[in-house]
Coordinates of C-alpha atoms in Angstrom, one line a residue:
X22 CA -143.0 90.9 -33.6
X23 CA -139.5 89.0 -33.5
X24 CA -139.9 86.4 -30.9
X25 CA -136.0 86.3 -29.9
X26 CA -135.8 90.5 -29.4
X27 CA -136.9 91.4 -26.1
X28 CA -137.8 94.9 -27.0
X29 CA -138.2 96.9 -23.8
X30 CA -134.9 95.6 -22.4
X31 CA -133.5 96.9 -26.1
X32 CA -135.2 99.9 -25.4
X33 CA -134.0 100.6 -21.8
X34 CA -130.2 99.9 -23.2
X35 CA -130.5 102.4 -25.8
X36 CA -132.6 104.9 -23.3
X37 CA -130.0 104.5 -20.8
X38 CA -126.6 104.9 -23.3
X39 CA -128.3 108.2 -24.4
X40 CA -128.1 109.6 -20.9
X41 CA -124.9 109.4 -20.9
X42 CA -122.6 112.4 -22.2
X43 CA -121.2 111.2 -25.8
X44 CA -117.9 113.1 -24.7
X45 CA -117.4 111.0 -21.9
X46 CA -117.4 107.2 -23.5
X47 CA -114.6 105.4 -23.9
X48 CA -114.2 102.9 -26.8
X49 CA -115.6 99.9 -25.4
X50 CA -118.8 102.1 -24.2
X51 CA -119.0 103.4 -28.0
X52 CA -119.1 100.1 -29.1
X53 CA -121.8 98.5 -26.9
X54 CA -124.0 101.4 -27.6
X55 CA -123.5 101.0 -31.3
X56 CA -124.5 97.8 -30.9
X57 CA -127.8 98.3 -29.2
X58 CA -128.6 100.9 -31.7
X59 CA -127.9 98.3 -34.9
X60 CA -130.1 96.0 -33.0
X61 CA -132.4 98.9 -32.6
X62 CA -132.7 99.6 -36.4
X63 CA -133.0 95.5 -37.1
X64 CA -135.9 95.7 -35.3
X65 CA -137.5 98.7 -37.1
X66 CA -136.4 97.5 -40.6
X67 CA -138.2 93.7 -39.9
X68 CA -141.3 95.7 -38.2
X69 CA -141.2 98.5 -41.1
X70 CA -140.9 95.3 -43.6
X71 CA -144.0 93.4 -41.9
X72 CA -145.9 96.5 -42.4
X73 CA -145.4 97.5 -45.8
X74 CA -146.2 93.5 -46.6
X75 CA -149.5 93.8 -44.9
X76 CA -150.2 97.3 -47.2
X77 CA -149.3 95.3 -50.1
X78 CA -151.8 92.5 -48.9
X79 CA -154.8 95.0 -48.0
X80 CA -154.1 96.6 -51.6
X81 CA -155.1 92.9 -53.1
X82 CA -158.3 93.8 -52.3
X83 CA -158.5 97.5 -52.2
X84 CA -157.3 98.2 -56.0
X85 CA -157.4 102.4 -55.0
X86 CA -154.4 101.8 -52.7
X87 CA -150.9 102.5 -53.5
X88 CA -149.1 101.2 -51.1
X89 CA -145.4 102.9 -51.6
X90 CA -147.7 106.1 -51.7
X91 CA -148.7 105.4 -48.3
X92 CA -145.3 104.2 -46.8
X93 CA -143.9 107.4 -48.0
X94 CA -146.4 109.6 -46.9
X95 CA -145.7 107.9 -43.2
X96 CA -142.5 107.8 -43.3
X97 CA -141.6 111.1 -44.6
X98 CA -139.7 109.6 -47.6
X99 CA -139.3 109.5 -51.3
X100 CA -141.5 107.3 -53.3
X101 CA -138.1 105.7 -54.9
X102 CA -137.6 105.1 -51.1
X103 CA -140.5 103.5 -50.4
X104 CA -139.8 101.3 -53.6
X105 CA -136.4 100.5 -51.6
X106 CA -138.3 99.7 -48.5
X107 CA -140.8 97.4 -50.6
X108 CA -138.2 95.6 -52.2
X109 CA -136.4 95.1 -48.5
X110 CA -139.6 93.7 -47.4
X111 CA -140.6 91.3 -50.5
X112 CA -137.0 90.3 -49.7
X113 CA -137.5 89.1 -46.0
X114 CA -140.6 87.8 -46.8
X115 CA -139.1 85.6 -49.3
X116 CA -136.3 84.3 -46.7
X117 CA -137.9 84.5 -43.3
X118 CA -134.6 83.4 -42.0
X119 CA -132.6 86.3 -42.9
X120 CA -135.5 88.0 -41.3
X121 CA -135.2 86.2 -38.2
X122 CA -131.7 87.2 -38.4
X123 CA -132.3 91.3 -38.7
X124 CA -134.6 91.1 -36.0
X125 CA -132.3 89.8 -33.8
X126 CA -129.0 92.0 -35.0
X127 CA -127.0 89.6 -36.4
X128 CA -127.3 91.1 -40.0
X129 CA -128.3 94.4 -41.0
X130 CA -130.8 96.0 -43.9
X131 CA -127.6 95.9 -46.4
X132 CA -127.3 92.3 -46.6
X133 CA -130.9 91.8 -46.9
X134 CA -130.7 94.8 -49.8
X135 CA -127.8 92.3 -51.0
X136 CA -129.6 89.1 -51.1
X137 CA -132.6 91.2 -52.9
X138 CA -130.6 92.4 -55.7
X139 CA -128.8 88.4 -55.7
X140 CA -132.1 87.0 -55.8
X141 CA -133.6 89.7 -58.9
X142 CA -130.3 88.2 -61.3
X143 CA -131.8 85.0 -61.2
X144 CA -134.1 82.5 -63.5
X145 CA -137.2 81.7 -61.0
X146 CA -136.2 78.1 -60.5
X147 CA -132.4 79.7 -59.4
X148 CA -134.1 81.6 -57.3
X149 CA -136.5 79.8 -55.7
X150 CA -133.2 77.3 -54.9
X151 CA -131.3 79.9 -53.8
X152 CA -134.5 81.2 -51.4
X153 CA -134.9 78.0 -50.3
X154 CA -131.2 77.9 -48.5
X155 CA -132.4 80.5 -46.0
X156 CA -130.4 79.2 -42.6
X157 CA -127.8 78.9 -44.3
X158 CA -127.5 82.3 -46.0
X159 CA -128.6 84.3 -42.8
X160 CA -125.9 81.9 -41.1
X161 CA -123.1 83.0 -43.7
X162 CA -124.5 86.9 -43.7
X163 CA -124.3 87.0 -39.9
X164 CA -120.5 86.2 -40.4
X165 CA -119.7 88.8 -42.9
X166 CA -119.3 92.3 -44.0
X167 CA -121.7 93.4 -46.2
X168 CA -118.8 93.6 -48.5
X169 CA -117.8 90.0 -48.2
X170 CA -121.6 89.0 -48.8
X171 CA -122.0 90.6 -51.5
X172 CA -118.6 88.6 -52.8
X173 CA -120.0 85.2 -51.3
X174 CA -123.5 85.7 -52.9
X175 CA -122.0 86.9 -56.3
X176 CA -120.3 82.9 -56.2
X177 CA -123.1 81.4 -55.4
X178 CA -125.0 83.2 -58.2
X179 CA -122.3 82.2 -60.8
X180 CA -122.7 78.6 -59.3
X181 CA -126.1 78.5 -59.6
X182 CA -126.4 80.3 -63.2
X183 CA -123.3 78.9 -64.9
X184 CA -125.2 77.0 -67.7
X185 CA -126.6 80.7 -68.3
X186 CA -123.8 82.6 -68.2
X187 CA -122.5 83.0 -71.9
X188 CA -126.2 83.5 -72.6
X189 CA -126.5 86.4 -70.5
X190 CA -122.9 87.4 -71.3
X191 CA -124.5 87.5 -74.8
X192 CA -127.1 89.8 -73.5
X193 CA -124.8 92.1 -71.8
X194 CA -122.6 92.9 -74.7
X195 CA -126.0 93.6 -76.9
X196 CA -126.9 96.7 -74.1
X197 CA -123.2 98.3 -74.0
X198 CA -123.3 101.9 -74.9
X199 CA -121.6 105.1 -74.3
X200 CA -123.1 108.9 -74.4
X201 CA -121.8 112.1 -73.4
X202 CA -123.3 115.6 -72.9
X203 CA -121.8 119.2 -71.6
X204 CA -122.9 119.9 -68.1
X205 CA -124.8 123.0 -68.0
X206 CA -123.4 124.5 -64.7
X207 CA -119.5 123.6 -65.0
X208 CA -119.3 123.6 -68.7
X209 CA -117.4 120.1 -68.2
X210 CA -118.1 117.3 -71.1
X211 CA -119.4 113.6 -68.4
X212 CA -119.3 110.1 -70.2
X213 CA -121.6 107.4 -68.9
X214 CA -120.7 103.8 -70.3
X215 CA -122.5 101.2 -69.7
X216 CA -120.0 97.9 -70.9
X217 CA -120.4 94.0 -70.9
X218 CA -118.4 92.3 -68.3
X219 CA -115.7 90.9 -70.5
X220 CA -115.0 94.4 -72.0
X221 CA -115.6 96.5 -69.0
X222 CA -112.9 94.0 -67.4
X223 CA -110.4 94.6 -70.2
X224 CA -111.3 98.0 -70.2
X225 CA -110.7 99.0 -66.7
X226 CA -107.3 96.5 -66.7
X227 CA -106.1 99.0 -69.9
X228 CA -106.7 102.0 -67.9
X229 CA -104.9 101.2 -64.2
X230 CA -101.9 100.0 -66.7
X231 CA -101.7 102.9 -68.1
X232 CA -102.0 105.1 -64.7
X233 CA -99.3 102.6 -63.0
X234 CA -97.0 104.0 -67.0
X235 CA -97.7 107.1 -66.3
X236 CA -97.6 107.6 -62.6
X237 CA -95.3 105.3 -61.5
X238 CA -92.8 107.6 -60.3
X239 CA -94.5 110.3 -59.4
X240 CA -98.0 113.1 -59.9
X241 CA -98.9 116.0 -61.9
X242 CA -98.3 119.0 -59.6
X243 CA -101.5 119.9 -60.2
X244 CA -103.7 116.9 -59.0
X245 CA -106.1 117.1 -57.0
X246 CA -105.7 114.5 -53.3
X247 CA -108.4 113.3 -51.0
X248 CA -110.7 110.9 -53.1
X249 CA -110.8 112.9 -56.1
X250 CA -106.8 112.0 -56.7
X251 CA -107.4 108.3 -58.5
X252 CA -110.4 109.8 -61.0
X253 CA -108.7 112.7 -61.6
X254 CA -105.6 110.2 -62.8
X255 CA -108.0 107.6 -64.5
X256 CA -109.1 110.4 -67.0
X257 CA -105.6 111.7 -67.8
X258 CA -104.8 107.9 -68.1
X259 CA -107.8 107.6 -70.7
X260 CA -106.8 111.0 -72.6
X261 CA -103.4 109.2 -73.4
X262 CA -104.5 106.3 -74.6
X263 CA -107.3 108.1 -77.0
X264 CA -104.1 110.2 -78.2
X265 CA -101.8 107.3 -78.3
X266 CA -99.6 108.0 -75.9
X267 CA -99.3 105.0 -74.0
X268 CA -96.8 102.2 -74.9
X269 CA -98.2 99.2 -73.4
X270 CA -97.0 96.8 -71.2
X271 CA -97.9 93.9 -74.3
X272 CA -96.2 96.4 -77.0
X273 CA -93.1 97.0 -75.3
X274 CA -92.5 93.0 -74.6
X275 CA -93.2 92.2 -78.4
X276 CA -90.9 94.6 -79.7
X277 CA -88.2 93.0 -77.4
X278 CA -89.0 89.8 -78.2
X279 CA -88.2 90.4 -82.2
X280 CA -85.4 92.6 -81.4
X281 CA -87.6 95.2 -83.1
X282 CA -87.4 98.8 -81.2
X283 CA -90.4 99.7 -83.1
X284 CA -94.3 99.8 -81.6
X285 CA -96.4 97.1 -82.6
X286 CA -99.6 98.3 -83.8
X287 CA -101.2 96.1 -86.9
X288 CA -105.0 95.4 -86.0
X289 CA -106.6 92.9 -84.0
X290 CA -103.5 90.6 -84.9
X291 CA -100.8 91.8 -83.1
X292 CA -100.6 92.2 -79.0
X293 CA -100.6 96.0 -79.4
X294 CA -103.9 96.8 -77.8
X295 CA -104.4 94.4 -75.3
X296 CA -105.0 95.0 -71.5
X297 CA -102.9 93.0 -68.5
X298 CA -105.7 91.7 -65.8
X299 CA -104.5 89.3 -63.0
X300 CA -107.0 86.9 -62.2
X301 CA -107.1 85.1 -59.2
X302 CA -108.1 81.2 -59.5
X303 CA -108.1 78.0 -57.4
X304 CA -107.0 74.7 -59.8
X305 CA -110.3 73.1 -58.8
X306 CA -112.2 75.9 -60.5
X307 CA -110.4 76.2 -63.8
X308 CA -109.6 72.5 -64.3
X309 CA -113.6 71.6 -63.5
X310 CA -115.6 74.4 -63.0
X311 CA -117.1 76.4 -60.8
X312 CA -117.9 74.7 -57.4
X313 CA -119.2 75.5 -53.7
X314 CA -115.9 76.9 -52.7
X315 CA -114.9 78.1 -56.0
X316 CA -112.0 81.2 -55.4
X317 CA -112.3 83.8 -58.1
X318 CA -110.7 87.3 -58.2
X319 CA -109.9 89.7 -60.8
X320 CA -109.8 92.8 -59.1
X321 CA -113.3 94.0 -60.0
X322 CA -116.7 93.5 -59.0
X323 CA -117.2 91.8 -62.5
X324 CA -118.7 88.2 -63.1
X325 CA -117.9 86.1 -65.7
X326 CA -118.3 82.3 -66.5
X327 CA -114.9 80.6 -66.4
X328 CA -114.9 79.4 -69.9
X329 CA -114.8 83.1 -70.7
X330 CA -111.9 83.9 -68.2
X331 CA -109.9 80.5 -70.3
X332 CA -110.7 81.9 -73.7
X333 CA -109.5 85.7 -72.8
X334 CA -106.1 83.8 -71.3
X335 CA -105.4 83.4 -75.0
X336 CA -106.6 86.9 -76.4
X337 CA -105.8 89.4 -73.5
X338 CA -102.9 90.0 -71.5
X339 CA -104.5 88.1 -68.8
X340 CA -102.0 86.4 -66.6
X341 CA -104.0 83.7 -64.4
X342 CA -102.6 83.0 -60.7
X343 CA -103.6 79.8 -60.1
X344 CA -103.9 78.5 -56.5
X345 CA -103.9 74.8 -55.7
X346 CA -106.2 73.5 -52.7
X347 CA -103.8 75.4 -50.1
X348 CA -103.9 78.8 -51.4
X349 CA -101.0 78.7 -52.7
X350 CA -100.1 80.1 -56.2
X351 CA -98.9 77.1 -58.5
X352 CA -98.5 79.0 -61.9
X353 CA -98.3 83.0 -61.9
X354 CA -98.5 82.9 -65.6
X355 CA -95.8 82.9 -68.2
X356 CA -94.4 86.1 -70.2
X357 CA -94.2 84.0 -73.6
X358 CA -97.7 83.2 -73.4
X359 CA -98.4 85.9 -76.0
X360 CA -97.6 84.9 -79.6
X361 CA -94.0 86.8 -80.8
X362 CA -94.1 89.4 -83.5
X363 CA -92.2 87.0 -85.5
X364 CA -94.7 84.1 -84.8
X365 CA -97.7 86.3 -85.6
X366 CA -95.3 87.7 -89.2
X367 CA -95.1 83.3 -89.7
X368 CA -99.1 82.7 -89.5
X369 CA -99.7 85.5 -92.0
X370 CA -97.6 84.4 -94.7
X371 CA -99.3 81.0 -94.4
X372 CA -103.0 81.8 -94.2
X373 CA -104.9 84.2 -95.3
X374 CA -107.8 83.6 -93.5
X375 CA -109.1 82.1 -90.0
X376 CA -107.6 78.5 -90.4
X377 CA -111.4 76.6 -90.2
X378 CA -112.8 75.7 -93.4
X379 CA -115.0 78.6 -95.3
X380 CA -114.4 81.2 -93.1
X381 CA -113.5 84.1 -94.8
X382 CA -112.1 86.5 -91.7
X383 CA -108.8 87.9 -93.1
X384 CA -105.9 86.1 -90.7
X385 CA -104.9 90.2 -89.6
X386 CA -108.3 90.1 -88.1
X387 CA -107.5 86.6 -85.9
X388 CA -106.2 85.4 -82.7
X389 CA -103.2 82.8 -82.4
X390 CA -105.2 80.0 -80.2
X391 CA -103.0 77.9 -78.3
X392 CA -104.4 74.4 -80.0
X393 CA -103.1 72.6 -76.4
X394 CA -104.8 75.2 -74.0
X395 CA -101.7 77.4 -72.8
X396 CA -103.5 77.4 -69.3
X397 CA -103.4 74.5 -66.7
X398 CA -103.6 71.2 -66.8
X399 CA -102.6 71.5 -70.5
X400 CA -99.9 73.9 -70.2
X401 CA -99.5 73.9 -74.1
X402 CA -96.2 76.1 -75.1
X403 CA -96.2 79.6 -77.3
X404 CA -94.3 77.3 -80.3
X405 CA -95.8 77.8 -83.9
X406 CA -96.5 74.2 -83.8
X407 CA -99.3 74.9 -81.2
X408 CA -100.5 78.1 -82.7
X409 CA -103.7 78.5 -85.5
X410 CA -104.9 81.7 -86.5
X411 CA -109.1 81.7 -85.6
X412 CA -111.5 84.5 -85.7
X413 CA -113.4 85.9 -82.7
X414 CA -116.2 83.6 -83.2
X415 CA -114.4 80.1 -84.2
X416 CA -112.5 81.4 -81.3
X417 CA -115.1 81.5 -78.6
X418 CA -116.5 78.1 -80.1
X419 CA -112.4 76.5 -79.4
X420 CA -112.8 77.3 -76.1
X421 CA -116.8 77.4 -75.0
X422 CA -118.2 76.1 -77.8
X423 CA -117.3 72.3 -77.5
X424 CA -114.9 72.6 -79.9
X425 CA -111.8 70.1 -79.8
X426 CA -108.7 70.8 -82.2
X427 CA -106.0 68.9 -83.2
X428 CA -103.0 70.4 -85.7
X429 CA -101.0 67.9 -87.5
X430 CA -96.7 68.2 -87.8
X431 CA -97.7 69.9 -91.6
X432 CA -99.7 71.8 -90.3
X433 CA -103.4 70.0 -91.4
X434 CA -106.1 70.2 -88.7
X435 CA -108.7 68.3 -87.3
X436 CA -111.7 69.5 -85.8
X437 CA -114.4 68.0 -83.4
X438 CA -117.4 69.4 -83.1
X439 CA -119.7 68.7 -80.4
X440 CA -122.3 66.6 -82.1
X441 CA -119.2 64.1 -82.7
X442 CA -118.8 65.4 -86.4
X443 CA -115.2 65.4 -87.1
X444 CA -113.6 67.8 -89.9
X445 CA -109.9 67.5 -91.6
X446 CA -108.4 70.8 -93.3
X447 CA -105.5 70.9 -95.8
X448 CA -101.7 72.4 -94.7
X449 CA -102.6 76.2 -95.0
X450 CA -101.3 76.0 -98.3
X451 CA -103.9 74.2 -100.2
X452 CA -106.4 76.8 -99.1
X453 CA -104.1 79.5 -100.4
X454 CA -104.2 77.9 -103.5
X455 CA -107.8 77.3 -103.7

């Protein structure tokens, strides 16, 4: 029993609101019952938790038990929801803090399902950390939405797991897939994707653009309102850009930018396909890392590590608002960040391939990486002199790999690798000519 919930006084509160006629309540009434009631159900959840942990300590002993078959059987519930409830109560019994803390009302059962699935991401010794900071957490969650928990413990999770991250990026992009059947009742073809969270990112950034191209100025007729209205749009959104009807934001400014009125459209190489995602940064983070008050948004309940967010700066249309230690934005991005078509037409007619030594990835397959990082503190400018052509992997090693390049006025380069090895290439030329 919760020593700070004085039950039968909880009981008589609740007893009492429900002899009162619902219809004749006003708003401050509502409320106070409300409250009693969440109070009501803290209680239940921490008592329902303690007893499904004492089921799953007599079952030690007793192999023939199943506890979740028993909890359902009492509670008149599914075994997936006695799974739920056993999770909940492994969960409390982990942080008896935020235990203390249903008991007593100040958080409810989402939060603790929140920290749950928070504490499930993480390595043992993360977790065991992150357990450890009980007061605190049940502090924070008492404070917050369930919402803005589940944003607070997502940071604290990237905190605590950002020498992981890429690895588990890495992991995430093996398990992305797509499948798609016809529903037998409505005939209708359903898509389930399951994507990485650098290309679900990019992905979801593509479609709202093309939605806000489309639908800018007004709806079909025939969509639908009510919560329906945005899906409904999202899939005509998608159609379009499977049939190519979509002229990006990214083609549009290229074509402008070379005086060129046609689409841009030439592989990997050219700015064609890219999406536009605003992320939302303080300077702390992306000059040093990630830190205890680190401010991330990009719109989406997607985590990344930040070297990832700096590397897509220079391959996506992402436009990074950077806030300095007062919130306010110090660098909304530039519109010549991307390379021009005429820039991009200048790197092909001098390489052929990615511009480190022995790699053979045909320069229409590359990115132009800003050699002086384009974002802050380096703030290096969309000239040719600060562009190379680099695949997608010498591209992720420029940026999270340790990497450090340096490009000489005719155009030879020197790279630094992490283990201090230093390499010097030729002007593109002498490759060509090798």
């Amino acid at each position: 029993m919760v020593a700070d919930v004085h039950l039968g006084a909880l009981f008589g509160e609740v007893l009492g609101g429900a002899c009162r006629e619902v219809g004749t309540l006003d708003r401050a009434s509502v409320q106070a019952e409300l409250g009693c009631l969440g109070r009501l159900q803290g209680w239940k959840d921490v008592r329902h938790a303690q007893l499904t942990r004492r089921l799953n300590s007599l079952a030690d002993s007793c192999p023939s038990m199943f506890p979740d078959a028993d909890v359902a059987a009492a509670a008149k519930t599914s075994r997936r929801g006695a799974d739920r409830s056993s999770k909940r109560a492994s969960t409390m019994g982990e942080v008896p803090d935020v235990e203390a803390a249903l008991g007593a009302g100040r958080v409810s059962g989402e939060h603790v399902d929140l920290l749950g699935a928070a504490l499930a991401r993480l390595s043992p010794m993360d977790r065991a950390r992150l357990a450890a900071d009980g007061a605190r957490l049940a502090t924070v969650a008492a404070g917050l939405t369930p919402e803005q928990f589940d944003r607070f413990l997502r940071g604290e999770i990237a905190r605590l797991d950002s020498t992981e991250g890429e690895e588990r990026l890495r992991r995430q992009k093996l398990a992305n897939g797509l499948r798609w059947w016809t529903d037998p009742l409505s005939g209708m073809l359903r898509l389930r994707g399951e994507f990485d969270p650098e290309t679900g990112l990019l992905l979801a950034g593509r479609i709202e653009a093309a939605v806000e191209a489309l639908f800018h100025s007004g709806v079909p007729d025939t969509c639908p309102t009510g919560d329906r209205r945005q899906d409904h749009l999202r899939a005509l959104a998608l159609v379009a850009l499977v049939n190519g009807g979509i002229a990006t934001t990214a083609t549009t400014s290229s074509a402008t930018a070379s005086g060129d009125g046609g689409p841009v459209n030439d592989g990997p190489f050219w700015p064609a396909d890219r999406a536009e995602v605003i992320i939302v940064i303080d300077l702390e983070t992306m000059l040093n890392g990630l830190h205890e008050h680190s401010l991330i948004d990009n719109g989406h309940d997607i985590d990344l590590p930040v070297e990832t967010y700096r590397r897509m700066a220079c391959e996506a249309g992402i436009i990074p608002v950077v806030l300095d230690s007062e919130g306010v934005a110090m660098d909304a991005g530039r519109t010549a960040r991307l390379a021009t078509r005429n820039q991009r037409r200048a790197l092909r007619a001098m390489y052929t391939t990615c511009a480190i030594p022995d790699c053979s990835v045909g320069v229409r397959h590359c990115t132009p990486h800003h050699v002086q990082y384009w974002t802050p503190p380096h703030r290096g400018p969309t000239d040719l002199a600060n562009l190379l052509p680099l695949c997608s992997r010498h591209h992720h090693s420029a940026h999270e790999g340790g990497w450090r390049l340096h490009l000489h006025t005719d155009r030879s380069a020197t790279i630094t690798y992490p283990d201090g090895t230093v390499q010097t290439t030729g002007p593109p030329g002498t490759a060509r000519a090798a």
